[in-house]
XYZ file of N, CA and C in Angstrom:
738
model
N -39.200 -26.697 -23.417
C -38.391 -25.548 -22.999
C -37.911 -24.778 -24.222
N -38.085 -23.459 -24.224
C -37.623 -22.667 -25.340
C -36.116 -22.532 -25.286
N -35.498 -22.600 -26.448
C -34.054 -22.493 -26.500
C -33.590 -21.052 -26.421
N -34.369 -20.128 -26.922
C -34.006 -18.720 -26.880
C -34.691 -18.062 -25.695
N -33.895 -17.446 -24.840
C -34.429 -16.806 -23.647
C -34.086 -15.327 -23.678
N -35.092 -14.456 -23.499
C -34.862 -13.022 -23.528
C -35.304 -12.449 -22.187
N -34.418 -11.684 -21.569
C -34.691 -11.128 -20.251
C -35.592 -9.898 -20.382
N -35.947 -9.323 -19.233
C -36.801 -8.153 -19.239
C -36.131 -6.958 -19.913
N -34.807 -6.927 -19.854
C -34.063 -5.835 -20.477
C -33.840 -6.097 -21.960
N -34.557 -7.079 -22.511
C -34.453 -7.425 -23.922
C -33.039 -7.876 -24.300
N -32.330 -8.472 -23.339
C -30.990 -8.990 -23.590
C -31.069 -10.513 -23.693
N -30.496 -11.049 -24.747
C -30.562 -12.480 -24.956
C -29.640 -13.223 -23.996
N -30.137 -14.325 -23.510
C -29.315 -15.218 -22.705
C -28.913 -16.398 -23.580
N -27.647 -16.608 -23.726
C -27.172 -17.667 -24.601
C -26.869 -18.920 -23.779
N -27.491 -20.002 -24.148
C -27.298 -21.259 -23.440
C -26.240 -22.091 -24.153
N -25.471 -22.802 -23.371
C -24.430 -23.666 -23.914
C -24.590 -25.052 -23.312
N -24.443 -26.053 -24.136
C -24.562 -27.426 -23.653
C -23.295 -27.838 -22.914
N -23.447 -28.519 -21.805
C -22.287 -29.100 -21.138
C -21.645 -30.113 -22.093
N -20.328 -30.105 -22.136
C -19.602 -30.912 -23.115
C -19.811 -32.403 -22.888
N -19.884 -33.143 -23.991
C -20.003 -34.589 -23.911
C -18.677 -35.202 -23.482
N -18.766 -36.380 -22.880
C -17.567 -37.039 -22.352
C -16.540 -37.309 -23.450
N -16.980 -37.818 -24.598
C -16.019 -38.182 -25.629
C -15.343 -36.944 -26.206
N -16.053 -35.788 -26.244
C -15.430 -34.540 -26.674
C -14.284 -34.170 -25.746
N -14.550 -34.267 -24.452
C -13.542 -33.896 -23.460
C -12.356 -34.856 -23.479
N -12.650 -36.145 -23.631
C -11.578 -37.141 -23.626
C -10.643 -36.938 -24.818
N -11.224 -36.772 -26.016
C -10.395 -36.592 -27.206
C -9.651 -35.265 -27.172
N -10.267 -34.228 -26.602
C -9.581 -32.945 -26.463
C -8.372 -33.074 -25.551
N -8.527 -33.833 -24.470
C -7.397 -34.052 -23.552
C -6.314 -34.886 -24.213
N -6.708 -35.893 -25.005
C -5.714 -36.708 -25.712
C -4.876 -35.834 -26.641
N -5.523 -34.924 -27.351
C -4.799 -34.014 -28.241
C -3.848 -33.128 -27.441
N -4.308 -32.610 -26.312
C -3.450 -31.767 -25.472
C -2.235 -32.544 -24.966
N -2.463 -33.771 -24.526
C -1.359 -34.601 -24.036
C -0.361 -34.888 -25.152
N -0.863 -35.162 -26.353
C 0.023 -35.409 -27.493
C 0.862 -34.176 -27.813
N 0.252 -32.999 -27.750
C 0.984 -31.760 -28.012
C 2.103 -31.572 -27.011
N 1.783 -31.743 -25.717
C 2.797 -31.584 -24.673
C 3.896 -32.634 -24.830
N 3.500 -33.873 -25.135
C 4.478 -34.952 -25.294
C 5.441 -34.667 -26.441
N 4.909 -34.193 -27.567
C 5.753 -33.884 -28.730
C 6.720 -32.752 -28.405
N 6.231 -31.724 -27.723
C 7.102 -30.593 -27.366
C 8.200 -31.039 -26.403
N 7.825 -31.805 -25.377
C 8.811 -32.275 -24.402
C 9.831 -33.191 -25.060
N 9.363 -34.113 -25.902
C 10.271 -35.029 -26.588
C 11.226 -34.270 -27.500
N 10.702 -33.268 -28.202
C 11.557 -32.478 -29.085
C 12.633 -31.730 -28.323
N 12.240 -31.106 -27.202
C 13.218 -30.390 -26.385
C 14.235 -31.342 -25.772
N 13.755 -32.498 -25.328
C 14.656 -33.475 -24.716
C 15.697 -33.960 -25.723
N 15.254 -34.239 -26.940
C 16.183 -34.707 -27.979
C 17.164 -33.603 -28.348
N 16.664 -32.370 -28.453
C 17.515 -31.257 -28.849
C 18.578 -30.941 -27.799
N 18.240 -31.144 -26.538
C 19.149 -30.745 -25.469
C 20.086 -31.869 -25.039
N 19.555 -33.073 -24.912
C 20.355 -34.118 -24.273
C 20.434 -35.401 -25.084
N 20.252 -35.323 -26.395
C 20.377 -36.527 -27.215
C 21.806 -37.053 -27.132
N 21.949 -38.356 -27.111
C 23.264 -38.974 -26.970
C 23.774 -39.480 -28.309
N 25.054 -39.767 -28.345
C 25.660 -40.292 -29.558
C 25.081 -41.650 -29.934
N 24.601 -42.390 -28.944
C 24.019 -43.703 -29.228
C 22.772 -43.583 -30.097
N 22.119 -42.430 -30.039
C 20.925 -42.206 -30.843
C 21.284 -41.631 -32.209
N 22.582 -41.420 -32.438
C 23.006 -40.857 -33.711
C 22.887 -39.355 -33.764
N 22.658 -38.722 -32.598
C 22.497 -37.284 -32.532
C 23.465 -36.718 -31.509
N 23.777 -35.457 -31.648
C 24.666 -34.789 -30.699
C 23.880 -33.753 -29.923
N 23.718 -33.977 -28.641
C 22.952 -33.051 -27.832
C 23.738 -31.802 -27.498
N 23.004 -30.757 -27.086
C 23.648 -29.500 -26.740
C 24.385 -29.580 -25.418
N 23.970 -30.492 -24.556
C 24.599 -30.644 -23.252
C 25.164 -32.047 -23.100
N 26.331 -32.129 -22.518
C 26.940 -33.421 -22.271
C 26.732 -33.771 -20.804
N 25.604 -34.405 -20.523
C 25.245 -34.722 -19.150
C 25.335 -36.216 -18.915
N 25.668 -36.573 -17.687
C 25.676 -38.004 -17.390
C 24.246 -38.512 -17.336
N 24.086 -39.826 -17.396
C 22.765 -40.417 -17.552
C 21.816 -40.064 -16.416
N 22.309 -39.991 -15.198
C 21.435 -39.715 -14.068
C 20.846 -38.313 -14.135
N 21.628 -37.351 -14.596
C 21.113 -36.001 -14.714
C 20.090 -35.874 -15.833
N 20.207 -36.745 -16.839
C 19.288 -36.672 -17.962
C 17.841 -36.867 -17.517
N 17.619 -37.847 -16.647
C 16.252 -38.135 -16.197
C 15.663 -36.946 -15.439
N 16.476 -36.314 -14.602
C 15.989 -35.167 -13.841
C 15.682 -33.997 -14.762
N 16.547 -33.741 -15.748
C 16.329 -32.625 -16.661
C 15.085 -32.844 -17.519
N 14.895 -34.074 -18.018
C 13.697 -34.378 -18.806
C 12.439 -34.174 -17.974
N 12.480 -34.612 -16.719
C 11.321 -34.456 -15.839
C 11.010 -32.993 -15.587
N 12.054 -32.184 -15.332
C 11.840 -30.761 -15.088
C 11.292 -30.063 -16.334
N 11.792 -30.455 -17.507
C 11.273 -29.898 -18.757
C 9.797 -30.263 -18.921
N 9.466 -31.517 -18.626
C 8.091 -31.987 -18.744
C 7.165 -31.215 -17.811
N 7.589 -31.010 -16.575
C 6.765 -30.276 -15.610
C 6.599 -28.822 -16.051
N 7.682 -28.215 -16.513
C 7.621 -26.810 -16.965
C 6.649 -26.638 -18.127
N 6.755 -27.506 -19.136
C 5.870 -27.405 -20.301
C 4.422 -27.671 -19.893
N 4.202 -28.642 -19.007
C 2.841 -28.961 -18.555
C 2.218 -27.788 -17.813
N 2.989 -27.168 -16.913
C 2.489 -26.000 -16.182
C 2.194 -24.860 -17.148
N 3.104 -24.640 -18.102
C 2.926 -23.562 -19.078
C 1.677 -23.785 -19.924
N 1.482 -25.021 -20.380
C 0.380 -25.310 -21.307
C -0.955 -25.451 -20.588
N -0.988 -26.284 -19.551
C -2.267 -26.613 -18.921
C -2.737 -25.576 -17.903
N -1.823 -24.779 -17.365
C -2.221 -23.811 -16.340
C -2.083 -22.380 -16.848
N -0.867 -21.983 -17.239
C -0.641 -20.586 -17.636
C -1.424 -20.230 -18.895
N -1.222 -21.009 -19.959
C -1.903 -20.701 -21.216
C -3.418 -20.840 -21.070
N -3.858 -21.872 -20.346
C -5.299 -22.061 -20.174
C -5.918 -20.901 -19.400
N -5.154 -20.345 -18.457
C -5.672 -19.181 -17.719
C -5.673 -17.933 -18.593
N -4.612 -17.734 -19.375
C -4.521 -16.555 -20.231
C -5.567 -16.570 -21.345
N -5.940 -17.769 -21.788
C -6.957 -17.888 -22.844
C -8.350 -18.074 -22.264
N -8.474 -17.885 -20.966
C -9.783 -17.932 -20.301
C -10.449 -19.298 -20.439
N -9.671 -20.349 -20.174
C -10.249 -21.688 -20.117
C -10.169 -22.488 -21.387
N -9.202 -22.172 -22.253
C -9.088 -22.901 -23.517
C -7.688 -23.487 -23.676
N -7.625 -24.641 -24.304
C -6.377 -25.223 -24.787
C -6.590 -25.555 -26.264
N -5.541 -25.939 -26.950
C -5.695 -26.265 -28.366
C -6.679 -27.417 -28.572
N -6.607 -28.409 -27.679
C -7.538 -29.531 -27.768
C -8.972 -29.088 -27.566
N -9.209 -28.234 -26.576
C -10.556 -27.735 -26.320
C -11.050 -26.886 -27.483
N -10.164 -26.075 -28.054
C -10.554 -25.229 -29.184
C -10.962 -26.081 -30.384
N -10.213 -27.165 -30.634
C -10.532 -28.026 -31.776
C -11.922 -28.626 -31.670
N -12.357 -28.888 -30.436
C -13.685 -29.468 -30.235
C -14.709 -28.416 -29.796
N -14.357 -27.146 -29.941
C -15.254 -26.034 -29.616
C -15.710 -26.085 -28.155
N -14.764 -26.377 -27.274
C -15.063 -26.460 -25.856
C -14.365 -25.333 -25.101
N -14.873 -25.066 -23.929
C -14.261 -24.071 -23.059
C -14.580 -24.403 -21.613
N -13.606 -24.162 -20.725
C -13.840 -24.376 -19.304
C -14.198 -23.048 -18.657
N -15.325 -23.045 -17.932
C -15.788 -21.843 -17.262
C -15.594 -21.962 -15.758
N -15.245 -20.845 -15.155
C -15.174 -20.746 -13.712
C -16.563 -20.390 -13.207
N -17.219 -21.314 -12.510
C -18.616 -21.117 -12.130
C -18.802 -20.157 -10.967
N -17.744 -19.938 -10.185
C -17.835 -19.009 -9.052
C -16.812 -17.901 -9.259
N -17.227 -16.781 -9.849
C -16.288 -15.705 -10.188
C -15.502 -15.177 -9.000
N -16.052 -15.311 -7.796
C -15.341 -14.797 -6.622
C -14.148 -15.671 -6.247
N -14.087 -16.886 -6.787
C -12.957 -17.776 -6.522
C -11.924 -17.640 -7.633
N -10.678 -17.841 -7.267
C -9.589 -17.724 -8.231
C -9.700 -18.783 -9.320
N -9.785 -18.345 -10.581
C -9.843 -19.279 -11.701
C -8.531 -20.058 -11.809
N -7.415 -19.379 -11.546
C -6.107 -20.057 -11.598
C -6.050 -21.194 -10.596
N -6.512 -20.934 -9.377
C -6.511 -21.968 -8.346
C -7.431 -23.119 -8.736
N -8.568 -22.819 -9.333
C -9.491 -23.868 -9.761
C -8.892 -24.726 -10.869
N -8.150 -24.092 -11.778
C -7.464 -24.853 -12.828
C -6.427 -25.783 -12.217
N -5.676 -25.278 -11.250
C -4.655 -26.096 -10.584
C -5.301 -27.287 -9.884
N -6.443 -27.054 -9.221
C -7.122 -28.153 -8.528
C -7.555 -29.239 -9.501
N -8.013 -28.843 -10.684
C -8.427 -29.832 -11.681
C -7.218 -30.569 -12.254
N -6.179 -29.823 -12.616
C -5.016 -30.432 -13.250
C -4.229 -31.314 -12.284
N -4.360 -31.064 -10.990
C -3.663 -31.896 -10.005
C -4.028 -33.360 -10.168
N -5.301 -33.630 -10.383
C -5.743 -35.018 -10.518
C -5.410 -35.596 -11.894
N -5.214 -34.735 -12.894
C -5.017 -35.211 -14.259
C -3.561 -35.534 -14.578
N -2.615 -34.740 -14.048
C -1.210 -35.031 -14.369
C -0.210 -34.683 -13.269
N -0.590 -33.892 -12.285
C 0.384 -33.463 -11.286
C 0.840 -34.605 -10.377
N -0.056 -35.547 -10.094
C 0.327 -36.664 -9.226
C 1.422 -37.498 -9.871
N 1.252 -37.829 -11.156
C 2.268 -38.619 -11.839
C 3.541 -37.808 -12.036
N 3.432 -36.487 -12.162
C 4.627 -35.642 -12.278
C 5.422 -35.639 -10.980
N 4.720 -35.652 -9.853
C 5.396 -35.750 -8.556
C 6.168 -37.061 -8.477
N 5.535 -38.147 -8.924
C 6.202 -39.454 -8.927
C 7.421 -39.441 -9.848
N 7.292 -38.826 -11.021
C 8.418 -38.746 -11.946
C 9.577 -37.937 -11.358
N 9.244 -36.839 -10.691
C 10.275 -36.007 -10.084
C 11.005 -36.758 -8.973
N 10.241 -37.447 -8.129
C 10.860 -38.220 -7.057
C 11.720 -39.349 -7.620
N 11.229 -40.004 -8.682
C 12.003 -41.075 -9.309
C 13.315 -40.540 -9.859
N 13.272 -39.355 -10.470
C 14.487 -38.752 -11.024
C 15.503 -38.443 -9.931
N 15.004 -37.976 -8.794
C 15.899 -37.675 -7.670
C 16.500 -38.960 -7.115
N 15.670 -40.011 -6.981
C 16.181 -41.299 -6.505
C 17.236 -41.856 -7.465
N 17.003 -41.719 -8.763
C 17.953 -42.208 -9.758
C 19.284 -41.472 -9.641
N 19.215 -40.167 -9.406
C 20.418 -39.354 -9.336
C 21.310 -39.753 -8.160
N 20.691 -40.174 -7.057
C 21.467 -40.536 -5.868
C 21.562 -42.053 -5.668
N 21.187 -42.804 -6.693
C 21.225 -44.264 -6.607
C 22.639 -44.768 -6.897
N 23.345 -45.185 -5.869
C 24.719 -45.651 -6.023
C 24.792 -47.068 -6.592
N 23.758 -47.859 -6.330
C 23.781 -49.243 -6.799
C 23.456 -49.350 -8.285
N 22.775 -48.351 -8.811
C 22.420 -48.358 -10.220
C 21.285 -49.306 -10.572
N 20.519 -49.722 -9.580
C 19.433 -50.689 -9.813
C 18.042 -50.069 -9.703
N 17.978 -48.802 -9.301
C 16.667 -48.191 -9.047
C 15.801 -48.187 -10.293
N 16.355 -47.694 -11.405
C 15.567 -47.594 -12.630
C 15.132 -48.963 -13.116
N 16.035 -49.946 -13.029
C 15.683 -51.309 -13.444
C 14.552 -51.857 -12.593
N 14.641 -51.662 -11.281
C 13.591 -52.155 -10.387
C 12.269 -51.431 -10.634
N 12.348 -50.125 -10.952
C 11.136 -49.346 -11.170
C 10.426 -49.771 -12.447
N 11.197 -50.055 -13.498
C 10.602 -50.365 -14.797
C 10.287 -51.843 -14.990
N 11.111 -52.711 -14.418
C 10.986 -54.139 -14.728
C 10.721 -55.006 -13.510
N 10.232 -54.410 -12.443
C 10.008 -55.187 -11.227
C 8.990 -56.294 -11.440
N 7.976 -56.027 -12.253
C 6.934 -57.030 -12.481
C 7.470 -58.261 -13.203
N 8.582 -58.100 -13.944
C 9.173 -59.226 -14.658
C 10.249 -59.934 -13.844
N 10.498 -59.415 -12.659
C 11.543 -59.982 -11.815
C 10.934 -60.927 -10.784
N 11.565 -62.087 -10.559
C 11.029 -63.017 -9.559
C 11.137 -62.492 -8.141
N 12.040 -61.514 -7.939
C 12.226 -60.939 -6.616
C 11.680 -59.511 -6.587
N 10.808 -59.269 -5.661
C 10.233 -57.947 -5.529
C 11.216 -57.019 -4.818
N 11.297 -55.781 -5.317
C 12.214 -54.819 -4.740
C 11.696 -54.345 -3.383
N 12.634 -54.131 -2.470
C 12.288 -53.581 -1.160
C 12.745 -52.131 -1.059
N 13.176 -51.572 -2.178
C 13.614 -50.190 -2.202
C 12.427 -49.277 -1.915
N 12.548 -48.459 -0.876
C 11.457 -47.575 -0.471
C 11.102 -46.611 -1.594
N 12.120 -46.123 -2.303
C 11.871 -45.201 -3.398
C 11.048 -45.832 -4.503
N 11.363 -47.074 -4.856
C 10.620 -47.784 -5.894
C 9.162 -47.962 -5.463
N 8.972 -48.394 -4.235
C 7.615 -48.598 -3.715
C 6.840 -47.281 -3.692
N 7.502 -46.199 -3.284
C 6.872 -44.881 -3.214
C 6.410 -44.435 -4.598
N 7.304 -44.513 -5.573
C 6.974 -44.058 -6.932
C 5.899 -44.921 -7.565
N 6.003 -46.238 -7.397
C 5.007 -47.130 -7.981
C 3.633 -46.899 -7.367
N 3.612 -46.583 -6.071
C 2.342 -46.290 -5.409
C 1.685 -45.057 -6.021
N 2.492 -44.023 -6.270
C 1.965 -42.807 -6.886
C 1.465 -43.083 -8.299
N 2.199 -43.916 -9.051
C 1.772 -44.253 -10.408
C 0.433 -44.992 -10.395
N 0.283 -45.911 -9.462
C -0.962 -46.672 -9.359
C -2.114 -45.751 -8.978
N -1.879 -44.872 -7.990
C -2.923 -43.936 -7.557
C -3.348 -43.048 -8.712
N -2.360 -42.526 -9.451
C -2.662 -41.666 -10.588
C -3.467 -42.418 -11.647
N -3.077 -43.656 -11.951
C -3.791 -44.450 -12.940
C -5.225 -44.737 -12.536
N -5.417 -45.075 -11.263
C -6.766 -45.358 -10.763
C -7.644 -44.106 -10.849
N -7.081 -42.952 -10.497
C -7.834 -41.701 -10.552
C -8.253 -41.377 -11.984
N -7.323 -41.533 -12.943
C -7.631 -41.239 -14.342
C -8.744 -42.160 -14.843
N -8.644 -43.447 -14.522
C -9.682 -44.397 -14.947
C -11.028 -44.034 -14.327
N -11.004 -43.666 -13.045
C -12.251 -43.294 -12.366
C -12.846 -42.036 -12.992
N -11.997 -41.057 -13.343
C -12.477 -39.825 -13.971
C -13.170 -40.140 -15.294
N -12.541 -40.995 -16.109
C -13.116 -41.342 -17.414
C -14.455 -42.055 -17.252
N -14.489 -43.043 -16.334
C -15.728 -43.795 -16.106
C -16.823 -42.872 -15.573
N -16.471 -42.043 -14.591
C -17.448 -41.135 -14.001
C -17.971 -40.150 -15.036
N -17.063 -39.643 -15.882
C -17.449 -38.686 -16.908
C -18.392 -39.313 -17.934
N -18.117 -40.572 -18.282
C -18.932 -41.255 -19.291
C -20.290 -41.681 -18.748
N -20.351 -42.048 -17.485
C -21.583 -42.584 -16.924
C -22.461 -41.538 -16.255
N -21.882 -40.399 -15.877
C -22.656 -39.389 -15.169
C -23.674 -38.731 -16.098
N -24.946 -38.754 -15.699
C -25.967 -38.102 -16.515
C -25.952 -36.595 -16.335
N -25.126 -36.107 -15.419
C -24.998 -34.668 -15.206
C -23.877 -34.065 -16.053
N -23.108 -34.898 -16.750
C -22.023 -34.452 -17.620
C -20.924 -33.707 -16.869
N -20.823 -33.931 -15.574
C -19.745 -33.340 -14.783
C -19.202 -34.418 -13.867
N -17.879 -34.591 -13.876
C -17.272 -35.577 -12.991
C -16.806 -34.887 -11.714
N -16.219 -35.649 -10.812
C -15.929 -35.100 -9.484
C -14.891 -33.980 -9.527
N -13.954 -34.015 -10.492
C -12.955 -32.944 -10.528
C -13.582 -31.619 -10.976
N -14.675 -31.686 -11.731
C -15.384 -30.456 -12.095
C -16.003 -29.823 -10.852
N -16.556 -30.652 -10.002
C -17.210 -30.141 -8.800
C -16.185 -29.649 -7.784
N -15.057 -30.361 -7.663
C -14.006 -29.935 -6.744
C -13.437 -28.584 -7.168
N -13.282 -28.397 -8.478
C -12.672 -27.173 -8.991
C -13.687 -26.076 -9.313
N -14.961 -26.347 -9.075
C -16.025 -25.364 -9.351
C -15.960 -24.857 -10.791
N -15.811 -25.803 -11.718
C -15.742 -25.449 -13.130
C -16.726 -26.293 -13.930
N -16.961 -25.878 -15.160
C -17.789 -26.646 -16.090
C -17.192 -26.502 -17.479
N -17.096 -27.615 -18.199
C -16.610 -27.590 -19.575
C -17.836 -27.603 -20.479
N -17.960 -26.580 -21.325
C -19.159 -26.421 -22.137
C -18.826 -26.451 -23.617
N -19.827 -26.816 -24.392
C -19.729 -26.764 -25.844
C -19.982 -25.329 -26.268
N -18.976 -24.710 -26.874
C -19.081 -23.295 -27.226
C -19.873 -23.092 -28.516
N -21.122 -23.508 -28.474
C -22.016 -23.340 -29.614
C -23.316 -22.750 -29.106
N -23.709 -21.669 -29.680
C -24.964 -21.026 -29.282
C -26.116 -21.904 -29.751
N -26.959 -22.349 -28.838
C -28.050 -23.241 -29.222
C -29.106 -22.524 -30.048
N -29.013 -21.202 -30.159
C -29.934 -20.477 -31.027
C -29.545 -20.636 -32.492
N -28.334 -21.145 -32.732
C -27.861 -21.302 -34.096
C -28.668 -22.386 -34.807
N -28.842 -22.241 -36.110
C -29.577 -23.248 -36.877
C -28.759 -24.504 -37.098
N -27.438 -24.378 -37.043
C -26.551 -25.534 -37.217
C -25.545 -25.526 -36.087
N -25.831 -26.280 -35.028
C -24.998 -26.203 -33.837
C -23.648 -26.870 -34.022
N -23.480 -27.633 -35.097
C -22.204 -28.301 -35.317
C -21.189 -27.416 -36.029
N -21.641 -26.526 -36.888
C -20.698 -25.736 -37.676
C -20.747 -24.238 -37.380
N -21.882 -23.741 -36.931
C -21.991 -22.301 -36.696
C -21.705 -21.974 -35.241
N -20.435 -22.009 -34.859
C -20.069 -21.746 -33.480
C -20.194 -20.251 -33.185
N -21.068 -19.920 -32.256
C -21.269 -18.529 -31.861
C -21.515 -17.625 -33.063
N -22.263 -18.106 -34.015
C -22.536 -17.341 -35.234
C -24.035 -17.139 -35.380
N -24.416 -15.937 -35.756
C -25.833 -15.639 -35.944
C -26.062 -15.163 -37.365
N -26.890 -15.873 -38.105
C -27.310 -15.454 -39.434
C -26.119 -15.121 -40.343
N -25.096 -16.003 -40.274
C -23.908 -15.885 -41.114
C -23.131 -14.594 -40.893
N -23.329 -13.987 -39.730
C -22.552 -12.798 -39.406
C -21.203 -13.228 -38.828
N -20.364 -12.241 -38.531
C -19.049 -12.557 -37.952
C -19.230 -13.247 -36.607
N -18.262 -14.056 -36.239
C -18.344 -14.769 -34.975
C -18.376 -13.789 -33.805
N -19.179 -14.127 -32.836
C -19.297 -13.282 -31.656
C -18.661 -13.995 -30.475
N -17.808 -13.285 -29.769
C -17.161 -13.860 -28.594
C -17.928 -13.451 -27.344
N -18.619 -14.403 -26.755
C -19.396 -14.117 -25.561
C -18.530 -14.305 -24.317
N -18.949 -13.674 -23.255
C -18.289 -13.904 -21.981
C -18.927 -15.107 -21.319
N -19.154 -15.033 -20.023
C -19.851 -16.113 -19.347
C -21.234 -16.278 -19.954
N -21.653 -17.500 -20.229
C -22.979 -17.700 -20.823
C -24.067 -17.317 -19.833
N -25.186 -16.897 -20.388
C -26.303 -16.557 -19.521
C -26.775 -17.770 -18.756
N -26.790 -18.915 -19.429
C -27.187 -20.159 -18.791
C -26.360 -21.296 -19.372
N -26.098 -22.291 -18.567
C -25.431 -23.500 -19.045
C -26.353 -24.664 -18.741
N -26.654 -25.489 -19.728
C -27.556 -26.607 -19.512
C -26.886 -27.913 -19.878
N -27.201 -28.963 -19.148
C -26.645 -30.285 -19.442
C -27.455 -31.008 -20.487
N -28.741 -30.717 -20.543
C -29.629 -31.288 -21.555
C -30.818 -30.352 -21.665
N -31.794 -30.740 -22.438
C -32.942 -29.854 -22.653
C -33.701 -29.572 -21.371
N -33.577 -30.460 -20.409
C -34.343 -30.277 -19.171
C -33.471 -30.227 -17.929
N -32.161 -30.143 -18.135
C -31.247 -30.234 -16.993
C -30.478 -28.936 -16.835
N -30.885 -28.104 -15.903
C -30.214 -26.849 -15.649
C -28.993 -27.086 -14.772
N -27.957 -26.283 -14.969
C -26.745 -26.498 -14.191
C -26.979 -26.193 -12.705
N -27.955 -25.350 -12.392
C -28.241 -25.065 -11.005
C -28.684 -26.295 -10.241
N -29.159 -27.304 -10.947
C -29.640 -28.517 -10.279
C -28.546 -29.537 -10.088
N -27.310 -29.243 -10.576
C -26.213 -30.220 -10.476
C -25.707 -30.281 -9.057
């Protein structure tokens, strides 16, 4: 198969390789680290306690702290993974570092909605559990909810608190989904896992295969200035695997 394809109108079609699993995994790890650092920094700046040797801007009781941290976490996650990714047309800092981009394969469908569908499986489920846990903690008169939620496995008596069971169930579901996504992504010869198909998206390596050095010359032709392409003419999973066959 020829790598360079020219249409009848003498317009080049640029092919992009579907991203490898390890590229996507490490890009997501970087994104999660960025969000975690930002959330932790804001949490410390706003609600740090004297016990930590710091003076926070707000003097909140302990129960409100968990709810505020959770709301900050959800806000930053929505801003970073949904708003910014939509404004940058499918890019995050992690994806940019690995020269990746997420494409909306069906232009008639809302790209924002497709991003939300993908991110729901990646972090929204656990965020729902965190939010519910924060609400349960705030209204917990016995003061045992957080202890049961965090240390139930070390306790000889299993908690019968409905809230604890509800949150732990969501955490388990979220963990199983993440593990399944990683396994599916690594083992799939199509380089697309189920959340890609549900969201009608594809994560591609933003390197023009016409380049002589696909590792360093991202979208560069003959040492000229970088060219920013729109939707690629074709996206391929391998030399013989067209995305239309996925």
